[in-house]
């Protein structure tokens, strides 16, 4: 299972409340349309942590890196990426493979 963690920093001049509304109410409608997406989580910082390098973490699960690439090559993937670019000053993608030790 491929996990894509994206560290998102809001655009300059955008309040944390505006960013939170976008990240939790607007953007998920686009992201959930990605073909092959298994799970999607968005976590936004609590108030008072503005000195950190990211304001949110997006988590997306795909079967593998090829499925992720195919998803973002679609019109839905391009729309989700364009929306994130329009609202974020930076996006750092961490492509990981989860190993569970229990």
mmCIF file of C-alpha atoms in Angstrom:
data_model
loop_
_atom_site.group_PDB
_atom_site.id
_atom_site.type_symbol
_atom_site.label_atom_id
_atom_site.label_comp_id
_atom_site.label_asym_id
_atom_site.label_seq_id
_atom_site.Cartn_x
_atom_site.Cartn_y
_atom_site.Cartn_z
ATOM 1 C CA UNK A 1 0.000 0.000 0.000
ATOM 2 C CA UNK A 2 1.384 3.392 -1.022
ATOM 3 C CA UNK A 3 0.723 6.276 1.342
ATOM 4 C CA UNK A 4 1.122 9.785 0.002
ATOM 5 C CA UNK A 5 1.591 12.329 2.793
ATOM 6 C CA UNK A 6 1.481 15.942 1.584
ATOM 7 C CA UNK A 7 2.638 18.752 3.858
ATOM 8 C CA UNK A 8 0.630 21.819 2.861
ATOM 9 C CA UNK A 9 1.430 25.462 3.630
ATOM 10 C CA UNK A 10 -1.313 28.001 2.943
ATOM 11 C CA UNK A 11 -0.830 30.898 0.550
ATOM 12 C CA UNK A 12 0.459 34.156 2.001
ATOM 13 C CA UNK A 13 -2.413 36.365 3.109
ATOM 14 C CA UNK A 14 -4.791 33.447 3.646
ATOM 15 C CA UNK A 15 -6.000 33.113 7.232
ATOM 16 C CA UNK A 16 -5.842 29.761 8.975
ATOM 17 C CA UNK A 17 -9.651 29.776 9.185
ATOM 18 C CA UNK A 18 -9.930 30.312 5.411
ATOM 19 C CA UNK A 19 -7.379 27.574 4.805
ATOM 20 C CA UNK A 20 -9.149 25.226 7.212
ATOM 21 C CA UNK A 21 -12.469 25.804 5.394
ATOM 22 C CA UNK A 22 -10.835 25.061 2.036
ATOM 23 C CA UNK A 23 -8.930 21.995 3.308
ATOM 24 C CA UNK A 24 -11.835 20.426 5.178
ATOM 25 C CA UNK A 25 -14.899 21.523 3.198
ATOM 26 C CA UNK A 26 -13.911 22.339 -0.393
ATOM 27 C CA UNK A 27 -10.845 20.370 -1.462
ATOM 28 C CA UNK A 28 -12.037 16.924 -0.279
ATOM 29 C CA UNK A 29 -14.851 16.977 -2.867
ATOM 30 C CA UNK A 30 -12.176 17.077 -5.591
ATOM 31 C CA UNK A 31 -9.732 14.675 -3.966
ATOM 32 C CA UNK A 32 -12.368 11.995 -3.362
ATOM 33 C CA UNK A 33 -12.954 11.803 -7.147
ATOM 34 C CA UNK A 34 -9.459 10.416 -7.780
ATOM 35 C CA UNK A 35 -9.733 6.953 -9.339
ATOM 36 C CA UNK A 36 -8.005 4.260 -7.299
ATOM 37 C CA UNK A 37 -7.969 6.302 -4.091
ATOM 38 C CA UNK A 38 -8.378 3.888 -1.161
ATOM 39 C CA UNK A 39 -8.466 6.333 1.772
ATOM 40 C CA UNK A 40 -8.167 10.082 2.234
ATOM 41 C CA UNK A 41 -7.548 12.071 5.404
ATOM 42 C CA UNK A 42 -6.892 15.780 5.909
ATOM 43 C CA UNK A 43 -5.522 17.124 9.193
ATOM 44 C CA UNK A 44 -5.242 20.886 9.782
ATOM 45 C CA UNK A 45 -3.204 22.523 12.542
ATOM 46 C CA UNK A 46 -4.838 23.922 15.614
ATOM 47 C CA UNK A 47 -4.639 27.689 16.156
ATOM 48 C CA UNK A 48 -1.397 29.097 17.541
ATOM 49 C CA UNK A 49 1.046 26.949 15.563
ATOM 50 C CA UNK A 50 1.670 29.345 12.680
ATOM 51 C CA UNK A 51 5.479 29.107 12.961
ATOM 52 C CA UNK A 52 5.490 25.537 11.653
ATOM 53 C CA UNK A 53 6.502 24.779 8.035
ATOM 54 C CA UNK A 54 3.087 23.283 7.177
ATOM 55 C CA UNK A 55 -0.525 24.087 8.046
ATOM 56 C CA UNK A 56 -2.004 20.722 7.104
ATOM 57 C CA UNK A 57 -1.196 17.130 6.240
ATOM 58 C CA UNK A 58 -3.100 15.357 3.501
ATOM 59 C CA UNK A 59 -2.941 11.550 3.525
ATOM 60 C CA UNK A 60 -3.890 9.508 0.474
ATOM 61 C CA UNK A 61 -3.700 5.733 0.102
ATOM 62 C CA UNK A 62 -3.266 4.009 -3.258
ATOM 63 C CA UNK A 63 -2.464 0.399 -4.158
ATOM 64 C CA UNK A 64 0.913 1.422 -5.603
ATOM 65 C CA UNK A 65 2.849 4.270 -7.176
ATOM 66 C CA UNK A 66 1.488 3.473 -10.649
ATOM 67 C CA UNK A 67 -2.107 3.798 -9.433
ATOM 68 C CA UNK A 68 -1.265 7.170 -7.867
ATOM 69 C CA UNK A 69 0.370 8.403 -11.087
ATOM 70 C CA UNK A 70 -2.601 7.256 -13.160
ATOM 71 C CA UNK A 71 -5.040 8.990 -10.784
ATOM 72 C CA UNK A 72 -3.266 12.340 -11.045
ATOM 73 C CA UNK A 73 -3.073 12.038 -14.847
ATOM 74 C CA UNK A 74 -6.891 12.103 -15.088
ATOM 75 C CA UNK A 75 -9.032 15.237 -15.343
ATOM 76 C CA UNK A 76 -10.042 14.701 -11.691
ATOM 77 C CA UNK A 77 -6.394 14.480 -10.653
ATOM 78 C CA UNK A 78 -5.450 17.591 -12.604
ATOM 79 C CA UNK A 79 -8.361 19.504 -11.050
ATOM 80 C CA UNK A 80 -7.390 18.435 -7.518
ATOM 81 C CA UNK A 81 -3.745 19.379 -8.108
ATOM 82 C CA UNK A 82 -4.682 22.772 -9.589
ATOM 83 C CA UNK A 83 -6.945 23.471 -6.619
ATOM 84 C CA UNK A 84 -4.134 22.663 -4.183
ATOM 85 C CA UNK A 85 -1.673 24.842 -6.119
ATOM 86 C CA UNK A 86 -4.178 27.722 -5.997
ATOM 87 C CA UNK A 87 -4.465 27.524 -2.196
ATOM 88 C CA UNK A 88 -0.979 26.457 -1.065
ATOM 89 C CA UNK A 89 2.340 28.278 -1.157
ATOM 90 C CA UNK A 90 4.131 24.930 -0.866
ATOM 91 C CA UNK A 91 3.331 21.227 -1.030
ATOM 92 C CA UNK A 92 5.838 18.578 -0.026
ATOM 93 C CA UNK A 93 4.894 15.032 -1.036
ATOM 94 C CA UNK A 94 6.224 12.090 0.940
ATOM 95 C CA UNK A 95 5.593 8.804 -0.860
ATOM 96 C CA UNK A 96 5.840 6.005 1.680
ATOM 97 C CA UNK A 97 5.118 2.322 2.097
ATOM 98 C CA UNK A 98 3.545 1.433 5.400
ATOM 99 C CA UNK A 99 4.798 -1.553 7.372
ATOM 100 C CA UNK A 100 2.682 -2.638 10.321
ATOM 101 C CA UNK A 101 4.418 -4.319 13.249
ATOM 102 C CA UNK A 102 1.978 -5.694 15.779
#
